CSV table of C-alpha atoms and ligand atoms in Angstrom, one decimal:
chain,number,residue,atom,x,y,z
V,90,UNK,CA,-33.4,-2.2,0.8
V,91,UNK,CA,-29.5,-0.6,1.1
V,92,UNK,CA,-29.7,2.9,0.0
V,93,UNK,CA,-27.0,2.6,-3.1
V,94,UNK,CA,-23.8,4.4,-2.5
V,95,UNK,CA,-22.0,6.5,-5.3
V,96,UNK,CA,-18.0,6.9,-5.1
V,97,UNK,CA,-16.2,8.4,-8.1
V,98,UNK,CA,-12.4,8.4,-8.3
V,99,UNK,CA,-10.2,10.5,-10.1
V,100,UNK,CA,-8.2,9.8,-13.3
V,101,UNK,CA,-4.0,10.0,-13.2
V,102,UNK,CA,-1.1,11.6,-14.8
V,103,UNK,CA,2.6,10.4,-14.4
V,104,UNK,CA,4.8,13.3,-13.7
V,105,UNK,CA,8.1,11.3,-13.5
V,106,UNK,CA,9.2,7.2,-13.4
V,107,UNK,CA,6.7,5.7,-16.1
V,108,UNK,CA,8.8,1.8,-17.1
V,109,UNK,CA,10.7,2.2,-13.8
V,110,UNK,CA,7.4,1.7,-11.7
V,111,UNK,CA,7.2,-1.2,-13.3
V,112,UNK,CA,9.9,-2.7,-11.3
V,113,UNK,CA,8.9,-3.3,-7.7
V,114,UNK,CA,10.2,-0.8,-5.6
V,115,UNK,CA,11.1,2.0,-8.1
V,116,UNK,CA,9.6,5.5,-7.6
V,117,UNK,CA,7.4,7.3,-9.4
V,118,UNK,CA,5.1,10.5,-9.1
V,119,UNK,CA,1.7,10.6,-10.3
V,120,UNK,CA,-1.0,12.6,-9.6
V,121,UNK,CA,-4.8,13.2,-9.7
V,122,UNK,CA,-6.8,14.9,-11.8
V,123,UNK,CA,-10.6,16.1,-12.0
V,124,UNK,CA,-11.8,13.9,-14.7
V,125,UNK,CA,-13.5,10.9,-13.1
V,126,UNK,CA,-15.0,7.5,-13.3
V,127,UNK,CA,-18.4,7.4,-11.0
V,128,UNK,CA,-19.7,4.0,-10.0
V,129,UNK,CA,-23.0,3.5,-8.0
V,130,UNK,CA,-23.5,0.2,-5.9
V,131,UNK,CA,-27.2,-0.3,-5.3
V,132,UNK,CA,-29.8,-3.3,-5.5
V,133,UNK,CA,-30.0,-5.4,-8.8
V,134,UNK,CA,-33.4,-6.7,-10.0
V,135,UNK,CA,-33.5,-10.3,-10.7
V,136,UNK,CA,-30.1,-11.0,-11.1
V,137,UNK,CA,-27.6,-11.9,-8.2
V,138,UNK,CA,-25.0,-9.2,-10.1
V,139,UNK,CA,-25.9,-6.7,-12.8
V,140,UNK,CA,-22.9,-4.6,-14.4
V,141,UNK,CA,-24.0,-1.7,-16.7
V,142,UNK,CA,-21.2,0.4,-18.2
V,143,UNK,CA,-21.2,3.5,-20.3
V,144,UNK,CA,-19.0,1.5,-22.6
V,145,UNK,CA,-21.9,-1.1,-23.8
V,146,UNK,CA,-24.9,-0.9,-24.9
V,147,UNK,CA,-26.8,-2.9,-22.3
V,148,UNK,CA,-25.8,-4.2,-18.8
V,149,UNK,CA,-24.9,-7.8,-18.5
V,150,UNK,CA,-26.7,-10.1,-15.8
V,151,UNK,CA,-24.6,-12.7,-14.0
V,152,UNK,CA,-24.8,-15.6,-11.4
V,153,UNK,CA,-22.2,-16.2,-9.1
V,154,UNK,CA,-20.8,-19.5,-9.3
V,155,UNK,CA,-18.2,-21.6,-7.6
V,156,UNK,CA,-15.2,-20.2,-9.6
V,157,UNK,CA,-16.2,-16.2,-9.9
V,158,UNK,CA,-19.1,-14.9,-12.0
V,159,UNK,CA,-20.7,-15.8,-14.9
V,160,UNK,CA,-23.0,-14.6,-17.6
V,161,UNK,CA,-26.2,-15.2,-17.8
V,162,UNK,CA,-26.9,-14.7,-21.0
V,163,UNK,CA,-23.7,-16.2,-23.0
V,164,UNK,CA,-23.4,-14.2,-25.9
V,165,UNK,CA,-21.8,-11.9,-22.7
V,166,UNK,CA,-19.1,-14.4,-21.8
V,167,UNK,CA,-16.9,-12.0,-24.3
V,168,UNK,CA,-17.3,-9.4,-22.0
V,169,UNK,CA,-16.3,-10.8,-19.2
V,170,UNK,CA,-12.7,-10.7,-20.5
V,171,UNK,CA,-12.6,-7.8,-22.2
V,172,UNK,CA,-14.5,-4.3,-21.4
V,173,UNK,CA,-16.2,-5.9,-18.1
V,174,UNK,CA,-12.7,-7.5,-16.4
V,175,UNK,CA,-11.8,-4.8,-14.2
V,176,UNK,CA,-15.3,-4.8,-12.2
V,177,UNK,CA,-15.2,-8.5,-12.9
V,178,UNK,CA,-12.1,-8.7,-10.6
V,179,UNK,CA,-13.0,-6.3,-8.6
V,180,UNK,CA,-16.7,-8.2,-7.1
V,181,UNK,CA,-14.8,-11.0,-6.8
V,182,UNK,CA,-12.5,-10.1,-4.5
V,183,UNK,CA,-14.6,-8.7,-2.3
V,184,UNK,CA,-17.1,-11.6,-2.8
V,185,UNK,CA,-14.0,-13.4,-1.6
V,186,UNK,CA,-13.0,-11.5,0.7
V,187,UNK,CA,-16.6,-11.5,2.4
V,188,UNK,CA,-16.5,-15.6,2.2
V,189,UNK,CA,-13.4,-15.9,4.3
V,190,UNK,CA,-14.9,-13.9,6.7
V,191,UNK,CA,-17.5,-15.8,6.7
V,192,UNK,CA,-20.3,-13.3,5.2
V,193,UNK,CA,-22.7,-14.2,2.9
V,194,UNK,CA,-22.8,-12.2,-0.7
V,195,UNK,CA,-24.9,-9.3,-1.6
V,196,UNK,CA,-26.5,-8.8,-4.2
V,197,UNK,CA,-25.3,-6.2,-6.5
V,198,UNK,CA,-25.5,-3.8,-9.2
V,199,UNK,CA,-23.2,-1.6,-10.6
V,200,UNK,CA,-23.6,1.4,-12.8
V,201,UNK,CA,-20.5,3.2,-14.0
V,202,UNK,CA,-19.9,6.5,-15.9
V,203,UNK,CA,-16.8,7.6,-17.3
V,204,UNK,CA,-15.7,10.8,-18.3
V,205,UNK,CA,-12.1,9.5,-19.0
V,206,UNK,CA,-13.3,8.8,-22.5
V,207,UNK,CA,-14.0,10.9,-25.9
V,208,UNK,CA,-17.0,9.1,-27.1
V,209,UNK,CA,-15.8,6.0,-26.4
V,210,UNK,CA,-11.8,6.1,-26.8
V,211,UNK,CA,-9.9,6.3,-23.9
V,212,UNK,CA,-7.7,9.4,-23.1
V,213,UNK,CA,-5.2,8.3,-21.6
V,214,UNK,CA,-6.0,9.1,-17.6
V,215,UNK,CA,-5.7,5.9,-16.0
V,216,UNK,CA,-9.8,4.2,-16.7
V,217,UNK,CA,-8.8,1.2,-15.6
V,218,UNK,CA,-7.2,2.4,-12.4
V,219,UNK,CA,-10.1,4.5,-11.6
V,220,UNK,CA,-13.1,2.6,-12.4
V,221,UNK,CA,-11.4,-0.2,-9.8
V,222,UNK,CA,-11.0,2.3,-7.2
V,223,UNK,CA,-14.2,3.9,-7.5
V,224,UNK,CA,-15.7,0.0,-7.7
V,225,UNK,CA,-14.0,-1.5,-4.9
V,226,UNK,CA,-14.9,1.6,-2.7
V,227,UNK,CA,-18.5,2.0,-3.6
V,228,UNK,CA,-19.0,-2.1,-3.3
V,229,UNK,CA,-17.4,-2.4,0.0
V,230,UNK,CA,-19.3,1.1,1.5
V,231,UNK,CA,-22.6,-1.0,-0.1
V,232,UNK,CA,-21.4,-4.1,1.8
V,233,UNK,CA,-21.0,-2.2,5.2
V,234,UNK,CA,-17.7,-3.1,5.2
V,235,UNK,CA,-16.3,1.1,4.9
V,236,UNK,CA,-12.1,0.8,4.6
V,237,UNK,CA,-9.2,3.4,5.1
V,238,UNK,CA,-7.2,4.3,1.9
V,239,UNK,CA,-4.5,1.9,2.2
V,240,UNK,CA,-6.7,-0.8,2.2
V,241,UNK,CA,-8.9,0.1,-0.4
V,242,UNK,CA,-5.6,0.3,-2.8
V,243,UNK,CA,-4.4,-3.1,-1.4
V,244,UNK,CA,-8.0,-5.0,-2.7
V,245,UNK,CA,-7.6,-2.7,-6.1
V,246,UNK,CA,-4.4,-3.8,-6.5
V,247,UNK,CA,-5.7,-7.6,-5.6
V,248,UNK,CA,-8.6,-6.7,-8.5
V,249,UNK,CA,-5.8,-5.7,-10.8
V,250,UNK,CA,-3.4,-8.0,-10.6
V,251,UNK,CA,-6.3,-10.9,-11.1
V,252,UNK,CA,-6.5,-9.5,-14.6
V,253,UNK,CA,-2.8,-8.8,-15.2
V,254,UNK,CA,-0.3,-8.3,-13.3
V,255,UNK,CA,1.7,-6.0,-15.7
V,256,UNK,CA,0.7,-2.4,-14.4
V,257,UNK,CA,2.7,-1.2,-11.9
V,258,UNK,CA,-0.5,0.2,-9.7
V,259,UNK,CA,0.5,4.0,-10.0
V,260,UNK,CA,-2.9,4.8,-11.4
V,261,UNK,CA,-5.1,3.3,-8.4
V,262,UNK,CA,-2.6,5.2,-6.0
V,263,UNK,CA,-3.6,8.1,-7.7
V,264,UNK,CA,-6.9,7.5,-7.8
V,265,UNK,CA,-7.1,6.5,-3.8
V,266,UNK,CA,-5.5,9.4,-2.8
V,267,UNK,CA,-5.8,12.4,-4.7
V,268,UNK,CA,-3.1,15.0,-5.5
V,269,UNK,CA,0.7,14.5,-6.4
V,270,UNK,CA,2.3,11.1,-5.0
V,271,UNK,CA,5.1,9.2,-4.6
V,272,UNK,CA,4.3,5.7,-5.4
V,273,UNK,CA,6.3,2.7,-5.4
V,274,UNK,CA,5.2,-0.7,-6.7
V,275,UNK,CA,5.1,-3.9,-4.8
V,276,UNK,CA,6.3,-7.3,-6.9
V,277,UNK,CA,2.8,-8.0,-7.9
V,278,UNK,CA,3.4,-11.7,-9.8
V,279,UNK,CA,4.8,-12.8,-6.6
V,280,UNK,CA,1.1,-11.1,-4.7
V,281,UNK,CA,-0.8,-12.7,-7.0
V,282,UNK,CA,0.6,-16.2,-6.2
V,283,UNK,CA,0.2,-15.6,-2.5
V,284,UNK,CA,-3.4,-14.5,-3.1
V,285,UNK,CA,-3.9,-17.8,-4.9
V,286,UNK,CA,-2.4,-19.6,-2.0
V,287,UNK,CA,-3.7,-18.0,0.5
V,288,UNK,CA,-7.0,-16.3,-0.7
V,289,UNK,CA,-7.8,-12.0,-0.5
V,290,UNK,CA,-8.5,-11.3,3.5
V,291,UNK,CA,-4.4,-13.1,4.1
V,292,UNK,CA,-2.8,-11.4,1.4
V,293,UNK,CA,-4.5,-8.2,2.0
V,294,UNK,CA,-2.8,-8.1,5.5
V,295,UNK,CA,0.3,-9.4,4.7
V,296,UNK,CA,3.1,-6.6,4.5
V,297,UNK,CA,3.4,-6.0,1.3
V,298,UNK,CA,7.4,-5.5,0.0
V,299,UNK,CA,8.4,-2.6,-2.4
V,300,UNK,CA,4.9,-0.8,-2.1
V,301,UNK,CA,4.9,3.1,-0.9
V,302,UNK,CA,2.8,5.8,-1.0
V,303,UNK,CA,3.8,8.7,-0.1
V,304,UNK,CA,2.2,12.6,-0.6
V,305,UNK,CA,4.0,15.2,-2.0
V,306,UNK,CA,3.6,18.7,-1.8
V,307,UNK,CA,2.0,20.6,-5.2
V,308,UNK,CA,4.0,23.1,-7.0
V,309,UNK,CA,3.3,26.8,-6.3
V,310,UNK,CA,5.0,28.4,-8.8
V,311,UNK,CA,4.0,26.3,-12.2
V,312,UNK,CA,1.1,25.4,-13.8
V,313,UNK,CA,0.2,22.1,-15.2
V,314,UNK,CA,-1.2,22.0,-18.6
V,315,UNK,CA,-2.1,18.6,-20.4
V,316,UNK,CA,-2.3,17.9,-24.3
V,317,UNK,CA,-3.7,15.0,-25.9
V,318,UNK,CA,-2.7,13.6,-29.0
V,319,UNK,CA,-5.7,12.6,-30.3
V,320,UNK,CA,-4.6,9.0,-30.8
V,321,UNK,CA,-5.6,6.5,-28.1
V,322,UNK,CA,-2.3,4.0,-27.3
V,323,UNK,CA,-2.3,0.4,-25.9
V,324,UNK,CA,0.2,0.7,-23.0
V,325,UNK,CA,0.2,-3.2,-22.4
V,326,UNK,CA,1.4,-4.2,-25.7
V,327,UNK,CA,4.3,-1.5,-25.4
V,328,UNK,CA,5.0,-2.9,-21.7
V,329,UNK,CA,4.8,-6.5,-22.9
V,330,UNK,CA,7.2,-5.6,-26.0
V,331,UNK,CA,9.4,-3.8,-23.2
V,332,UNK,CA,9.6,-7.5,-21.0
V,333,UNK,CA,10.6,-9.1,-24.4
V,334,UNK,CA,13.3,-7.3,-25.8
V,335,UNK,CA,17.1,-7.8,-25.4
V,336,UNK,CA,17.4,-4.4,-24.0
V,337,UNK,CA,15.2,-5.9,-20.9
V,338,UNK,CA,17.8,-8.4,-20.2
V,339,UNK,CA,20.7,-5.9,-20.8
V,340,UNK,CA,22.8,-4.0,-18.9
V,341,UNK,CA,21.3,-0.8,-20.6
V,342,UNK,CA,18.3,-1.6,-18.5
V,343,UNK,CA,19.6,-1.3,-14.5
V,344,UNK,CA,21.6,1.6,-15.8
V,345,UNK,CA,18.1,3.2,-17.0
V,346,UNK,CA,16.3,2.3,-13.6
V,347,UNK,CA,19.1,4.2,-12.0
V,348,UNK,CA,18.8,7.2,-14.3
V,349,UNK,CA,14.7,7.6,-13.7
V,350,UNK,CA,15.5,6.8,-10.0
V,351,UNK,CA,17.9,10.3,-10.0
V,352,UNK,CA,15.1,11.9,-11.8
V,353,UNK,CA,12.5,11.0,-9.5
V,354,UNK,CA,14.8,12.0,-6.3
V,355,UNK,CA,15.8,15.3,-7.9
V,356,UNK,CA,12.2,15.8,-8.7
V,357,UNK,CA,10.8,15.2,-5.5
V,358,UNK,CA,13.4,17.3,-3.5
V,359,UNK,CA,12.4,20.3,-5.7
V,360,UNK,CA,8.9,20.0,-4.9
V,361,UNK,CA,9.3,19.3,-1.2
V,362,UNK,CA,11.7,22.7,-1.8
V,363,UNK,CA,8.6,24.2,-4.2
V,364,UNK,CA,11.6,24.8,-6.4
V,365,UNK,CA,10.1,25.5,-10.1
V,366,UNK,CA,13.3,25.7,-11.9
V,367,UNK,CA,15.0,22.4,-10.4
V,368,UNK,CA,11.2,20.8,-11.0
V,369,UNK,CA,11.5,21.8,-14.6
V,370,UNK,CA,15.1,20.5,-15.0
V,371,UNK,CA,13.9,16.9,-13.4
V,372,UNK,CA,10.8,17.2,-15.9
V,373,UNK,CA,13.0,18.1,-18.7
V,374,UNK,CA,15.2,15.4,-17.7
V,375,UNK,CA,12.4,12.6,-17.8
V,376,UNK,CA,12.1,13.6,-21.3
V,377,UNK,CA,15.4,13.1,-22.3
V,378,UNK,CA,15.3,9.4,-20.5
V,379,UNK,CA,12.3,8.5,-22.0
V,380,UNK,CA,13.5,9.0,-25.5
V,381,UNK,CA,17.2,7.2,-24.4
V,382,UNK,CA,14.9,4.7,-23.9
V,383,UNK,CA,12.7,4.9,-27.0
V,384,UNK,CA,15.5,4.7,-29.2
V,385,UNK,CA,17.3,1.8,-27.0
V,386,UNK,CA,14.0,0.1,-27.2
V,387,UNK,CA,12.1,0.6,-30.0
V,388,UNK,CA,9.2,1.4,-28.3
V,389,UNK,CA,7.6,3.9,-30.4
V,390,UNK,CA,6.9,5.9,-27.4
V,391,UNK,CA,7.4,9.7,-29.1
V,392,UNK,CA,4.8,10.0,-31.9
V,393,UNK,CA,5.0,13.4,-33.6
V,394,UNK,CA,2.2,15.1,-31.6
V,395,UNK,CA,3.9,14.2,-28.6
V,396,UNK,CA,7.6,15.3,-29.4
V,397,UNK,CA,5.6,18.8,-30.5
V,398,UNK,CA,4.1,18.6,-27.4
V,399,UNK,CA,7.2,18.6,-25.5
V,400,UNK,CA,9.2,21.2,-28.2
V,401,UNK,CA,6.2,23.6,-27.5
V,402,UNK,CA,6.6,23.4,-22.9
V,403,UNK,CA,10.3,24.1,-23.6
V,404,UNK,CA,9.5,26.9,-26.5
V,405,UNK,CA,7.4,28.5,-23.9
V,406,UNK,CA,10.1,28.6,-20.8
V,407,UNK,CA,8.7,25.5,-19.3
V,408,UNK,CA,8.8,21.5,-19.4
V,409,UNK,CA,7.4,18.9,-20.9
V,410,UNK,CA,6.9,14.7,-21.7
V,411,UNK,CA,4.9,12.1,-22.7
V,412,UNK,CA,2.8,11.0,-19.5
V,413,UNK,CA,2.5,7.0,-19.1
V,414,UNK,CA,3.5,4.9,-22.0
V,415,UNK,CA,3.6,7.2,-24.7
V,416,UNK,CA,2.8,6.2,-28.1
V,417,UNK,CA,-0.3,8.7,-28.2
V,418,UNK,CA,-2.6,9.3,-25.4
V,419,UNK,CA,-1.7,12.6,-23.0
V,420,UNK,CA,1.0,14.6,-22.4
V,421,UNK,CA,2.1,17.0,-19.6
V,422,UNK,CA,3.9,20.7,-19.5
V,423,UNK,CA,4.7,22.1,-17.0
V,424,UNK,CA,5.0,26.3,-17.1
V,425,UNK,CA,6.2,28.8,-14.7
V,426,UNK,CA,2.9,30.2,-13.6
V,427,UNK,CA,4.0,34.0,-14.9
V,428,UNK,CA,3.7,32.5,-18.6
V,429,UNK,CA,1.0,32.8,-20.6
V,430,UNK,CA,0.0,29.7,-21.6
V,431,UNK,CA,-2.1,30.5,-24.4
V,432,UNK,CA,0.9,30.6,-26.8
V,433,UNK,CA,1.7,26.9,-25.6
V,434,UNK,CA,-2.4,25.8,-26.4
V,435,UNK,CA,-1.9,27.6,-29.9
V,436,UNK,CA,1.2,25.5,-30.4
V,437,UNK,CA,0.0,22.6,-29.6
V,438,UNK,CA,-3.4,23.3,-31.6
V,439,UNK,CA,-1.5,24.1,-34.6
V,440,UNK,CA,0.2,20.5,-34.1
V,441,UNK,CA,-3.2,18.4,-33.7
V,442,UNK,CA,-2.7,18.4,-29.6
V,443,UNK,CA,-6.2,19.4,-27.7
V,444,UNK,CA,-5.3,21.5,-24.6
V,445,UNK,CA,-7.2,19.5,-22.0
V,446,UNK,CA,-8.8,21.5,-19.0
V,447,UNK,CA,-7.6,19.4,-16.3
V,448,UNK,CA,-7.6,20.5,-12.2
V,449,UNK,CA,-5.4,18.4,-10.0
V,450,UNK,CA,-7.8,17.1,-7.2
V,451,UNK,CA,-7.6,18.1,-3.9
V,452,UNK,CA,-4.6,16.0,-2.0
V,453,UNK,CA,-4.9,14.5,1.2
V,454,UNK,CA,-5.1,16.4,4.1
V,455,UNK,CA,-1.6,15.6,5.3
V,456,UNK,CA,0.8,13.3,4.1
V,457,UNK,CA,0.3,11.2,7.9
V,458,UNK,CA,-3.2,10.4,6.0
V,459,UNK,CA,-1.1,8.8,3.2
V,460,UNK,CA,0.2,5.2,4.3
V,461,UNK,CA,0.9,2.1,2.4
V,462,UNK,CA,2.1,0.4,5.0
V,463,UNK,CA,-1.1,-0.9,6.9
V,464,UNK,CA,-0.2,-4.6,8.2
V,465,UNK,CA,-1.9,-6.8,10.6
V,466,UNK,CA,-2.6,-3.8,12.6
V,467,UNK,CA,-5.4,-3.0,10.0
V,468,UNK,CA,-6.7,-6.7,10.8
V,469,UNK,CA,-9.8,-4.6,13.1
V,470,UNK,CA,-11.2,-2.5,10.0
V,471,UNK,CA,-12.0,-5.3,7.9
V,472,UNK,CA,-14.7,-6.6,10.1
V,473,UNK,CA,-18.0,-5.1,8.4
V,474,UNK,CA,-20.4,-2.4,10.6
V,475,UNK,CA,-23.1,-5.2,9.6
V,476,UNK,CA,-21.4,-8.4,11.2
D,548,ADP,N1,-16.2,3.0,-17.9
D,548,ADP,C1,-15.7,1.8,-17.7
D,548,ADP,N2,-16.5,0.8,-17.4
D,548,ADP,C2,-16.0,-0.5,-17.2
D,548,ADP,N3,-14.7,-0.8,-17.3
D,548,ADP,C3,-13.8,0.2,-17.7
D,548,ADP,C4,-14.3,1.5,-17.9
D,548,ADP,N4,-13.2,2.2,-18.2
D,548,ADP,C5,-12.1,1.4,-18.2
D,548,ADP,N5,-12.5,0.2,-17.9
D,548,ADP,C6,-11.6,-1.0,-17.8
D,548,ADP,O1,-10.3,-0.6,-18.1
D,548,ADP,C7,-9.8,-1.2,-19.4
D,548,ADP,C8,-9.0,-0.2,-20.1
D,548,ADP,O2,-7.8,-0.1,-19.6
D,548,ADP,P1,-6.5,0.6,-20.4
D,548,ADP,O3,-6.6,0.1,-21.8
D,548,ADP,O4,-5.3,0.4,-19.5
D,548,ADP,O5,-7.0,2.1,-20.4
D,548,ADP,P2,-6.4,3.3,-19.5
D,548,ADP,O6,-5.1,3.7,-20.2
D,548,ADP,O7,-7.5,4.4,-19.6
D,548,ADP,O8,-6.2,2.7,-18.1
D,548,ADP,C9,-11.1,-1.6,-20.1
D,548,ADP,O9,-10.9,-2.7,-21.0
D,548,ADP,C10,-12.0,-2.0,-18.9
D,548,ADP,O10,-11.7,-3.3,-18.5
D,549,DP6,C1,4.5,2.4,-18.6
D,549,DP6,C2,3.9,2.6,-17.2
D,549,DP6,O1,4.9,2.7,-16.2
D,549,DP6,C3,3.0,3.8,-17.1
D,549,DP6,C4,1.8,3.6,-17.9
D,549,DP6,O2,1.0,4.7,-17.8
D,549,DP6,P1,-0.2,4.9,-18.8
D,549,DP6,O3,-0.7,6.2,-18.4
D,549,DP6,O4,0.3,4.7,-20.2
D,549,DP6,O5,-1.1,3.7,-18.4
D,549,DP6,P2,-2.6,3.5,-18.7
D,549,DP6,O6,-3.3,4.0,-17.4
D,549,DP6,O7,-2.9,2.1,-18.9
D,549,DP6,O8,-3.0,4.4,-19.8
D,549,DP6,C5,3.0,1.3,-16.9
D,549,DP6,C6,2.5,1.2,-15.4
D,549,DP6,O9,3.1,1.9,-14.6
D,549,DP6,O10,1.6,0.4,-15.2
């Protein structure tokens, strides 16, 4: 029997470029942080696929059929869709991917354990990136097919995209990679319709437009602290409602893109500086876009808790914003690293915010380690240690 093979991937953060990712080839800087979601690939029992999450009560069997998987039991089919469509997508492309190169399936089970969640509500760290990282990675380590980074993110981002190709992919850089990066979103409703034409092992080697990753050097001088609201928010119906509006279709809407782009730039030039107080400004100045936009927009993006949360950094001599799509979920402050930052956790505790204890995870060991741009050249890695 394959021994079973554990990965566990980190949640995210976005530090800076949150909407703007959205738009292929816009930066943004996210990082990593030491919360995780674990998944174990190992042998199922009687069933060709078995999925058992922390977030149901019992795992669901499947077959695989001609189209993708399905359940065996069809009370499940609900599932499928919902809780269970991230390591839906994710089996099937490498089940596809392992077809095209002309490898039979293997039977699978996978176990997952989150500790991005409060019992049971998500926090706001980027789940659904992780637990498709940490899927695709143990799968294709199970498989004997081991990849380097950039092509692990490539058949996430293939497993994401499958279930909506909204989300700009920040969160599975992040969770790939580690540490603070620089991340830049390929057009992924134009990938998905090549990966419909041409099927997961093509697309997967194609060069992919728009997408970077890049690492960036941590602070030195500031801390990061990270407050959560309490309330958990949907970030697809606030993207969705985004996409809808006039404002989308407005001139309002390149001028913003060329704001967060300034903010981003100025941003990353402090850090590659380790420049706290030009790193604060660009923080401080992400705020102040963000709620341009929330009041061009209506997006609803500052609740209470999170303006607090961002009075309270700047109270305290630092910076701080929403992180993602606001409406609840986290938010980040940054603090130069002389401050005492129990003043800002009894602010934000008098205002209903819980002071998270997040690390940010170890980042790569140079930024030469950190490369998007694997093409054909990568063609030799895909062909599995069993073949
Ligand atoms: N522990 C988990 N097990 C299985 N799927 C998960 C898990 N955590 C998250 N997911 C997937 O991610 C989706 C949640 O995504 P989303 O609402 O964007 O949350 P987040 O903001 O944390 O990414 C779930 O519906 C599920 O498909
Ligand atoms: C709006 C965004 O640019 C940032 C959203 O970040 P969130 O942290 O809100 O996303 P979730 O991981 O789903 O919680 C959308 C995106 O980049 O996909």
């Amino acid at each position: 029997m394959t021994p079973a093979v554990t990965h566990r991937a980190p949640g995210k953060l976005l530090v800076a470029g949150e909407y703007a990712v959205l738009e292929p080839g816009q930066p943004s800087i996210v990082l990593a942080v030491d919360r995780f979601i674990t998944v174990e690939a190992s042998t199922p029992g009687d069933a060709q696929v078995v999925l058992a999450t922390d977030l149901l009560p019992h795992e669901v069997r499947m077959f695989r059929g001609r189209t993708g998987l399905g359940p065996l039991d069809r009370k499940d089919t609900r599932h499928l869709r919902g809780t269970l469509a991230h390591l839906v997508s994710a089996v099937e492309v490498v089940d596809q991917l392992r077809s095209q190169l002309g490898l039979a399936p293997v039977p699978l089970r996978l176990t997952v354990r989150s500790d991005l969640h409060e019992q049971g509500t998500k926090i706001g760290l980027g789940s659904s990136g992780a637990v498709t990282v940490a899927a695709v990675t143990a799968m294709t380590d199970f498989c004997g097919m081991p990849m380097p980074p950039e092509l692990r993110l490539r058949l996430a981002l293939l497993a994401s995209i499958r279930v909506d190709t909204g989300p700009s992919g920040a969160d599975l850089a992040a969770s790939t990679w580690g540490g603070w990066i620089l991340y830049r979103a390929p057009d992924r409703a134009r990938l998905l319709r090549r990966l419909r034409r041409d099927g997961v092992a093509e697309t997967l080697l194609a060069t992919w437009p728009g997408l970077t990753v890049r690492a960036l050097p941590p602070p030195n001088a500031l801390s990061l602290h990270t407050g959560w609201s309490g309330s958990p928010a949907s970030t697809s119906t606030r993207v969705g409602h985004l996409s809808r509006t006039t404002w989308w279709h407005s001139a309002a809407r390149s001028r913003f893109l060329t704001r967060s782009t300034n903010c981003v730039s100025t941003a990353v030039h402090a850090l590659e500086r380790d420049d706290p107080q030009a790193l604060l400004a660009a923080v401080r100045g992400c705020r102040r876009l963000l709620s341009d936009l929330d009041h061009e927009a209506e997006l609803g993006i500052f609740t209470a808790a999170l303006t607090d949360l961002c009075t309270a950094a700047e109270a305290c001599g630092g910076a701080g914003k929403p992180s993602g799509a606001g409406g609840g979920d986290c938010g980040i402050a940054l603090l130069p690293s002389n401050t005492d930052p129990r003043t800002l956790h009894r602010r934000w505790a008098a205002a209903g915010i819980t002071a998270l204890s997040l690390r940010v995870t170890e980042a790569p060991r140079s930024p030469d380690d950190v490369s998007a741009a694997a093409g054909p050249t990568a063609a030799h890695r895909l062909i599995p240690r069993t073949a």
